[in-house]
mmCIF file of C-alpha atoms in Angstrom:
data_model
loop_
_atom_site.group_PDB
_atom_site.id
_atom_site.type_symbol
_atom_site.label_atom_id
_atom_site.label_comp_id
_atom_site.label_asym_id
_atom_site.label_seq_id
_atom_site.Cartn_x
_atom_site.Cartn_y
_atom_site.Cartn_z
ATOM 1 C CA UNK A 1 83.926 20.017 -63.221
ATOM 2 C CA UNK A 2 83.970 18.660 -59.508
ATOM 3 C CA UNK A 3 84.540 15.170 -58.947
ATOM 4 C CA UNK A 4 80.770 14.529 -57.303
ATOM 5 C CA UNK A 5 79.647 16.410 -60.815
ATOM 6 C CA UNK A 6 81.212 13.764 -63.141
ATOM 7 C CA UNK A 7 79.899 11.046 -60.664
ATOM 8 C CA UNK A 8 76.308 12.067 -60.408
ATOM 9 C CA UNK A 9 73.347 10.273 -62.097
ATOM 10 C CA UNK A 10 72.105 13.255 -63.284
ATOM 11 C CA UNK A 11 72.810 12.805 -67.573
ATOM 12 C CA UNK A 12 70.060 14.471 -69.582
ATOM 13 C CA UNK A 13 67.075 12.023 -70.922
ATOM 14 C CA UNK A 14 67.804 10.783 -74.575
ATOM 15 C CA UNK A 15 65.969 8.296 -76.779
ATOM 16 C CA UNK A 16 67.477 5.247 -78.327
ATOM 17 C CA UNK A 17 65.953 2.766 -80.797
ATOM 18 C CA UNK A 18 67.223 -0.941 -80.461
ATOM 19 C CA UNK A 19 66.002 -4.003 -82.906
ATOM 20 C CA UNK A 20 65.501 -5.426 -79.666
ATOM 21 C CA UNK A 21 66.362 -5.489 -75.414
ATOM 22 C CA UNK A 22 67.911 -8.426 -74.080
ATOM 23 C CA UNK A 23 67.967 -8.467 -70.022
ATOM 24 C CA UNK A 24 70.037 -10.212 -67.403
ATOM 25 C CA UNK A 25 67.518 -11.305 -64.301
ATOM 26 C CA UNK A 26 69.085 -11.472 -60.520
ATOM 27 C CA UNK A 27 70.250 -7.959 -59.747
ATOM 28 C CA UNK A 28 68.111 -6.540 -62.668
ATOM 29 C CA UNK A 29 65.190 -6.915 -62.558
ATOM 30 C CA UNK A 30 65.134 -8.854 -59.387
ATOM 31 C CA UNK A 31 67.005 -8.266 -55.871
ATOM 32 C CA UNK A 32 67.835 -11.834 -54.372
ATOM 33 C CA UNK A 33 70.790 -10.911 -52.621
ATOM 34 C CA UNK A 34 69.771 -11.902 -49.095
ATOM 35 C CA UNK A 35 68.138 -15.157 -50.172
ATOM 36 C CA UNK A 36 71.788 -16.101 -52.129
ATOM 37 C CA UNK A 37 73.662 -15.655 -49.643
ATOM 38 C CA UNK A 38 71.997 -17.664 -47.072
ATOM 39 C CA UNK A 39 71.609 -20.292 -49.906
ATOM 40 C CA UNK A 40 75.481 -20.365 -50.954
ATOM 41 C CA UNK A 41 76.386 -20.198 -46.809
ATOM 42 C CA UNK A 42 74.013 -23.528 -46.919
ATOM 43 C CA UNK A 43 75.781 -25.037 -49.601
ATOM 44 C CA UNK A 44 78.984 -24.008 -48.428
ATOM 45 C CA UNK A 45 78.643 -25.931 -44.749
ATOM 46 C CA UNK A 46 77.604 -29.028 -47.302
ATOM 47 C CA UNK A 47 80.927 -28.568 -48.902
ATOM 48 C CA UNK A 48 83.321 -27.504 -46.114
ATOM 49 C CA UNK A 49 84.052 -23.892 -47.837
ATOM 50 C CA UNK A 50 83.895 -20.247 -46.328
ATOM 51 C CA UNK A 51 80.639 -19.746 -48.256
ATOM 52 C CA UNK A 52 82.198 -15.486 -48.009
ATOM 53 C CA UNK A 53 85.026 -17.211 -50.517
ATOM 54 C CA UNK A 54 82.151 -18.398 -52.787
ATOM 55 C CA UNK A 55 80.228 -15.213 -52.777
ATOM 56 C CA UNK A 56 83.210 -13.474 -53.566
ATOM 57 C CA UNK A 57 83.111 -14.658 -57.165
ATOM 58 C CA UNK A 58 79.314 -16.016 -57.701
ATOM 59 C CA UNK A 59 77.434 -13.245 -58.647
ATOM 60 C CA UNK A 60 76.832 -13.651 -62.323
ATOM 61 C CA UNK A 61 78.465 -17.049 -62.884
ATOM 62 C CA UNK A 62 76.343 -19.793 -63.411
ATOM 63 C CA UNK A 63 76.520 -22.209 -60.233
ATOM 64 C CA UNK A 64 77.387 -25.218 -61.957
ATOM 65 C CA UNK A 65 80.553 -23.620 -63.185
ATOM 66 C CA UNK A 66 81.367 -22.007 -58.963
ATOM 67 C CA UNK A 67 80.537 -25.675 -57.898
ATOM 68 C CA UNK A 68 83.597 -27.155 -60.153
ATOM 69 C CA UNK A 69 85.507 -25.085 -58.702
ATOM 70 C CA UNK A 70 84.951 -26.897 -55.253
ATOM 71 C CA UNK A 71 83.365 -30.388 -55.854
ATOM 72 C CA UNK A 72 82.855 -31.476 -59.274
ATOM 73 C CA UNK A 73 80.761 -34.544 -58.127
ATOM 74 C CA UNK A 74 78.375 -31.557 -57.519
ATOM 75 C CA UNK A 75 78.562 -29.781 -60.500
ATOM 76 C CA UNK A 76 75.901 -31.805 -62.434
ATOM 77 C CA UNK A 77 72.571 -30.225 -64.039
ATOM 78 C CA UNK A 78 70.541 -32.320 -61.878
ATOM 79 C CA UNK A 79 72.373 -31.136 -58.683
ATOM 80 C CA UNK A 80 72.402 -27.359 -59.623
ATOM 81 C CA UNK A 81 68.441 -27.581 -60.600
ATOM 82 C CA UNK A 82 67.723 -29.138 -57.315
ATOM 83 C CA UNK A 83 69.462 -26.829 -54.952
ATOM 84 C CA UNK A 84 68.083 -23.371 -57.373
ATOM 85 C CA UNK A 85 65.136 -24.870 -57.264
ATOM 86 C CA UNK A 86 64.854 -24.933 -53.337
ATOM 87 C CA UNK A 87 65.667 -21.159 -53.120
ATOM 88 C CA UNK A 88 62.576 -19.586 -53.639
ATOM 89 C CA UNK A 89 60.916 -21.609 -52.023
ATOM 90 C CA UNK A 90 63.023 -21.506 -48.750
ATOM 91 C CA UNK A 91 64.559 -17.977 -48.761
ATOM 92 C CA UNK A 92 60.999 -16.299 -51.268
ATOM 93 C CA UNK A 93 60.511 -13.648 -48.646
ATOM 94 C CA UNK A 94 64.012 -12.627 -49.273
ATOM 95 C CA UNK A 95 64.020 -11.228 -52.500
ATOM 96 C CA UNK A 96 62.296 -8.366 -54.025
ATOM 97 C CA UNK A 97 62.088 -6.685 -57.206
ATOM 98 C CA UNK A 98 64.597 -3.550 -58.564
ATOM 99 C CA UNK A 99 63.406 -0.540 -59.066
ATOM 100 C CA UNK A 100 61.548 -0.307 -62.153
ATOM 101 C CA UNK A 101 61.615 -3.694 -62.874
ATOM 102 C CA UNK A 102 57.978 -4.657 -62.859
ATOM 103 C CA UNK A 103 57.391 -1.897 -65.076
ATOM 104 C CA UNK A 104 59.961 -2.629 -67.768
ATOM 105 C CA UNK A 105 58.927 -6.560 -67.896
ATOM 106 C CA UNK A 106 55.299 -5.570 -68.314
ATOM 107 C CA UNK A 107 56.158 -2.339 -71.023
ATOM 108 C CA UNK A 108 58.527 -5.128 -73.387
ATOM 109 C CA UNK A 109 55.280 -7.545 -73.297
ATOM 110 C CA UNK A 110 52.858 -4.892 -73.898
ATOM 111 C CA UNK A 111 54.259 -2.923 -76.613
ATOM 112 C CA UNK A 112 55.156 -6.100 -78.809
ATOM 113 C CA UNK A 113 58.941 -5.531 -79.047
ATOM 114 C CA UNK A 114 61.171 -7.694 -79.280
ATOM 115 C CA UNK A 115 62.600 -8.678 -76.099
ATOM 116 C CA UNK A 116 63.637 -11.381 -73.575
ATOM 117 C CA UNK A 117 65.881 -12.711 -71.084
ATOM 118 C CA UNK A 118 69.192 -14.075 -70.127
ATOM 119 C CA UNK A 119 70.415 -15.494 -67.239
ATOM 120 C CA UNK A 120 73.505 -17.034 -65.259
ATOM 121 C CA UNK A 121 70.596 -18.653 -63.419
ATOM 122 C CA UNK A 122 68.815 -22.225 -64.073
ATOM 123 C CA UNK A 123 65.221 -22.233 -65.588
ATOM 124 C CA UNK A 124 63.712 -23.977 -62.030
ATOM 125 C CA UNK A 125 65.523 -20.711 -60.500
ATOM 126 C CA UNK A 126 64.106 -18.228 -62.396
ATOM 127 C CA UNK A 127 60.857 -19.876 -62.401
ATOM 128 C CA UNK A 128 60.371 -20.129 -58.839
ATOM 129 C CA UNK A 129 61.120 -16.222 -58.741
ATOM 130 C CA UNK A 130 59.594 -15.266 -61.382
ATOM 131 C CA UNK A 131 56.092 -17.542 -59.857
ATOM 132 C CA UNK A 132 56.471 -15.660 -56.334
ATOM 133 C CA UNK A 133 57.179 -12.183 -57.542
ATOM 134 C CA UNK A 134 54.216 -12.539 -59.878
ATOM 135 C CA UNK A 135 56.337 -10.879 -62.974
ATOM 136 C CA UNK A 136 55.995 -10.713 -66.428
ATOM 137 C CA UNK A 137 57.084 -14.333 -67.519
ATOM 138 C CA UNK A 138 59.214 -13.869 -70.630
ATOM 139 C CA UNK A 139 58.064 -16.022 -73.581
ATOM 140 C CA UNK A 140 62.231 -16.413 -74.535
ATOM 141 C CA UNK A 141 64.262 -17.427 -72.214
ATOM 142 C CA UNK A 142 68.024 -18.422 -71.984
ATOM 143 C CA UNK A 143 69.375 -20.175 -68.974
ATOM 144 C CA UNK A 144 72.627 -21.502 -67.196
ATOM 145 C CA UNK A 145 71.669 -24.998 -69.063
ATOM 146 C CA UNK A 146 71.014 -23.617 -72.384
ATOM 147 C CA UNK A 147 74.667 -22.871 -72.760
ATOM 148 C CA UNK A 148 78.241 -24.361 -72.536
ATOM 149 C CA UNK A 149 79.605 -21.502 -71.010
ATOM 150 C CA UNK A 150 78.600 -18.883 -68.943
ATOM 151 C CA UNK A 151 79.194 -14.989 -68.750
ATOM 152 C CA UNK A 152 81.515 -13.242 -69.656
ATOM 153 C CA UNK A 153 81.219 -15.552 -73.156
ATOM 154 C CA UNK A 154 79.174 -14.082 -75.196
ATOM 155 C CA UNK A 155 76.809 -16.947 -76.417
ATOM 156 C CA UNK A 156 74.408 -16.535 -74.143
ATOM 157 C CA UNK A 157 73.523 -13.501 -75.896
ATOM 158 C CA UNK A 158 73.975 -14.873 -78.685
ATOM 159 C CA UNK A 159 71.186 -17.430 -78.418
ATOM 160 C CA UNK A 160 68.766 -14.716 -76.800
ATOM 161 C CA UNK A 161 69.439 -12.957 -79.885
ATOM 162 C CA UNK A 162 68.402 -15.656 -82.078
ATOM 163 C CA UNK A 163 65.584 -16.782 -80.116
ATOM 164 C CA UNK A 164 63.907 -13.546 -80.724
ATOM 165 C CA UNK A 165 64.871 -13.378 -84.366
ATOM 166 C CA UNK A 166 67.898 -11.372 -84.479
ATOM 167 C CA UNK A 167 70.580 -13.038 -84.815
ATOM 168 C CA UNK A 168 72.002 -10.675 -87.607
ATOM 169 C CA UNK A 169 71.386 -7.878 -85.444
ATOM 170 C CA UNK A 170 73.729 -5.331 -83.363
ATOM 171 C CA UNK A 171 71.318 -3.213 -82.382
ATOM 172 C CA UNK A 172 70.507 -5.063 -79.574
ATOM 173 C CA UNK A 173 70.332 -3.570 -75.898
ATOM 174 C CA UNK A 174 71.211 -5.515 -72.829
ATOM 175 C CA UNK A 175 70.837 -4.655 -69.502
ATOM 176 C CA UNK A 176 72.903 -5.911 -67.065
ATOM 177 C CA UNK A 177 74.250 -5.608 -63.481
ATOM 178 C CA UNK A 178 77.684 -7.227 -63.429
ATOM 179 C CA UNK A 179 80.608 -6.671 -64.859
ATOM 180 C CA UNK A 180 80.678 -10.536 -66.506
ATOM 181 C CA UNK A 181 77.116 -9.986 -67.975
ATOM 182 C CA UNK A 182 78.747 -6.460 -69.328
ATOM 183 C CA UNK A 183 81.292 -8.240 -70.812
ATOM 184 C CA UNK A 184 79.423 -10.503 -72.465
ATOM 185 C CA UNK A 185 76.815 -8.134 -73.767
ATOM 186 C CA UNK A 186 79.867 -6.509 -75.417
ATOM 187 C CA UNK A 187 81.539 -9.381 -76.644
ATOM 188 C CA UNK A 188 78.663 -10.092 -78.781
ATOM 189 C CA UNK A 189 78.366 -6.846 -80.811
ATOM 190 C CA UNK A 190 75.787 -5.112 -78.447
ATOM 191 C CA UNK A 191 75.140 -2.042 -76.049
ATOM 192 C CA UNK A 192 75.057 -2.408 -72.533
ATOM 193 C CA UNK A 193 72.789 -0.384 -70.026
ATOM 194 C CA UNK A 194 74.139 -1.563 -66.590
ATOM 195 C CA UNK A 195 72.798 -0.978 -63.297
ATOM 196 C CA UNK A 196 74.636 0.072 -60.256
ATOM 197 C CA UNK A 197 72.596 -2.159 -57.916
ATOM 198 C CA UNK A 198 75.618 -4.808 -57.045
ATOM 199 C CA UNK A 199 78.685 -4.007 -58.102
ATOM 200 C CA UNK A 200 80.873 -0.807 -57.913
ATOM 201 C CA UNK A 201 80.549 2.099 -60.889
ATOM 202 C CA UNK A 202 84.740 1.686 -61.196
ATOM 203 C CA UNK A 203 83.949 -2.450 -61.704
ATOM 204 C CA UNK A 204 81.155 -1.346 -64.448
ATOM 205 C CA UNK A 205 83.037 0.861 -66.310
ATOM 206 C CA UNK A 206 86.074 -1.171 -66.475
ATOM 207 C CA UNK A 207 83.620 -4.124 -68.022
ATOM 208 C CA UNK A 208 82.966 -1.583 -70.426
ATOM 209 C CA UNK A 209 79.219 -0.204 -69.812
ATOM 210 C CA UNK A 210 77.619 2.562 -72.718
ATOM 211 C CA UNK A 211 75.435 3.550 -69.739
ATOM 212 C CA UNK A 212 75.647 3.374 -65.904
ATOM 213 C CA UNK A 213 72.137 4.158 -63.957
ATOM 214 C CA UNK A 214 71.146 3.342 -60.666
ATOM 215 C CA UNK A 215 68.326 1.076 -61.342
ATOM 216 C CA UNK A 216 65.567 0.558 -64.000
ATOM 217 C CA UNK A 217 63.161 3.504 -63.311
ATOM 218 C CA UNK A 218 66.071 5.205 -65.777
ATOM 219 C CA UNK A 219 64.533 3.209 -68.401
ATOM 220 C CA UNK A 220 61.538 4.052 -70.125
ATOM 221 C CA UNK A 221 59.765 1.212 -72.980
ATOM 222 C CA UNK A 222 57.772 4.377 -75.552
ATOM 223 C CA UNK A 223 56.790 2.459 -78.384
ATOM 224 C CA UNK A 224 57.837 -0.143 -81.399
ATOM 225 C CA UNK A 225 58.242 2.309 -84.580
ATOM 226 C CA UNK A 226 58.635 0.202 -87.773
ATOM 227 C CA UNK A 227 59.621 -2.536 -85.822
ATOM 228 C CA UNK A 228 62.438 -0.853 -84.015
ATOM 229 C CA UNK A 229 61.887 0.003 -80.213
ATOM 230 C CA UNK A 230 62.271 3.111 -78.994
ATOM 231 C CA UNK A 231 63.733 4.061 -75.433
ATOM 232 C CA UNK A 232 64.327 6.848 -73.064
ATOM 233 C CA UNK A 233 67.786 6.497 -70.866
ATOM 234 C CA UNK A 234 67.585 9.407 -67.977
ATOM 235 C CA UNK A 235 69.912 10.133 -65.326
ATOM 236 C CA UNK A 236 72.652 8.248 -66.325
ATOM 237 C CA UNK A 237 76.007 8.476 -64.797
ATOM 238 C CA UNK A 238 78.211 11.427 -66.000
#
């Protein structure tokens, strides 16, 4: 088999059931790339630092934990709210949905699985996104706050887990982006779909990925069947 063979996203459809899907936000079901960076190069004039060095390790941390590593008089709850909470409202034009996105918010809520999401980002963050994208709010919800430690620990999923009650439960699906949010999907017992929408397929696989696609339109919400969701993963990396 050719080496552009084994790298295409070309995998024949097949259907999974999960107890549940847990997802991971920016980069997932939301593109905010442009409106981060010209957030973190604002912050990082405030604090004197190449904002390219912060944005070389920020994606999928949670702020408050890249701000220790700078200032720790910043990295405070009430700081990290504030400043999230500015950037859709200063950079909103600047962000956009993925791929499929819309489509697999609205599906979870309409077919009455078991679902939610679970974030490196704070709750005024996702919010504000979540308010100008006009999404699917989720009714469970875990954010940077909600936890002592971010991704790659695997507590946030964890808690997302138990908030929609399945905390007993492996079969759990969690899509995911970054190679932290991988981890930590994996750490906690589960599967991992993860996107190739912001970091490299090498990066993802090393994290340890079940399935590599190129964005959510590779993921299809059929129906709850005794509880259990079922879902169709095409053109996945092979």
């Amino acid at each position: 088999m050719s080496p552009s063979a084994i790298e295409s996203f070309s995998a024949p459809a097949q259907t999974v059931s999960f107890d549940g899907i847990l997802s991971d936000f920016d980069g997932t079901i939301v593109d905010s790339t442009d409106a981060i960076i010209k957030h973190w190069h604002k912050i990082g004039k405030e604090l004197g630092v190449d904002p390219e060095t912060i944005l070389a390790d920020s994606h999928g941390r949670r702020s408050i934990d890249t701000l220790a590593l700078y200032d720790q008089g910043k990295a405070n709850w009430d700081y990290v709210n504030y400043i999230e909470g500015q950037i859709p409202k200063e950079y909103g034009s600047d962000a956009k949905e993925i791929p499929g996105g819309r489509d697999i918010l609205r599906a979870l809520e309409t077919s009455g699985a078991k679902w939610g999401v679970v974030t490196s980002g704070t709750r005024a963050l996702i919010s504000g996104w979540l308010e100008v994208l006009g999404l699917t709010h989720p009714e469970n919800l875990v954010v940077a706050e909600d936890v002592p430690l971010g991704k790659p620990d695997p507590r946030c999923y964890l808690l997302g887990a138990k908030m929609i009650g399945l905390e007993d439960s492996k079969s759990v699906l969690v899509l995911e982006d970054a190679p932290s949010g991988i981890k930590a999907g994996k750490a906690a017992g589960y599967k991992v779909l993860a996107l190739a929408t912001t970091h490299s397929l090498d990066k993802l696989r090393a994290a340890g990925a079940d399935w590599i696609v190129e964005d959510l339109r590779s993921l299809k919400v059929h129906s709850v069947v005794d509880g259990k969701v079922q879902v169709e993963i095409s053109n996945a990396l092979q």
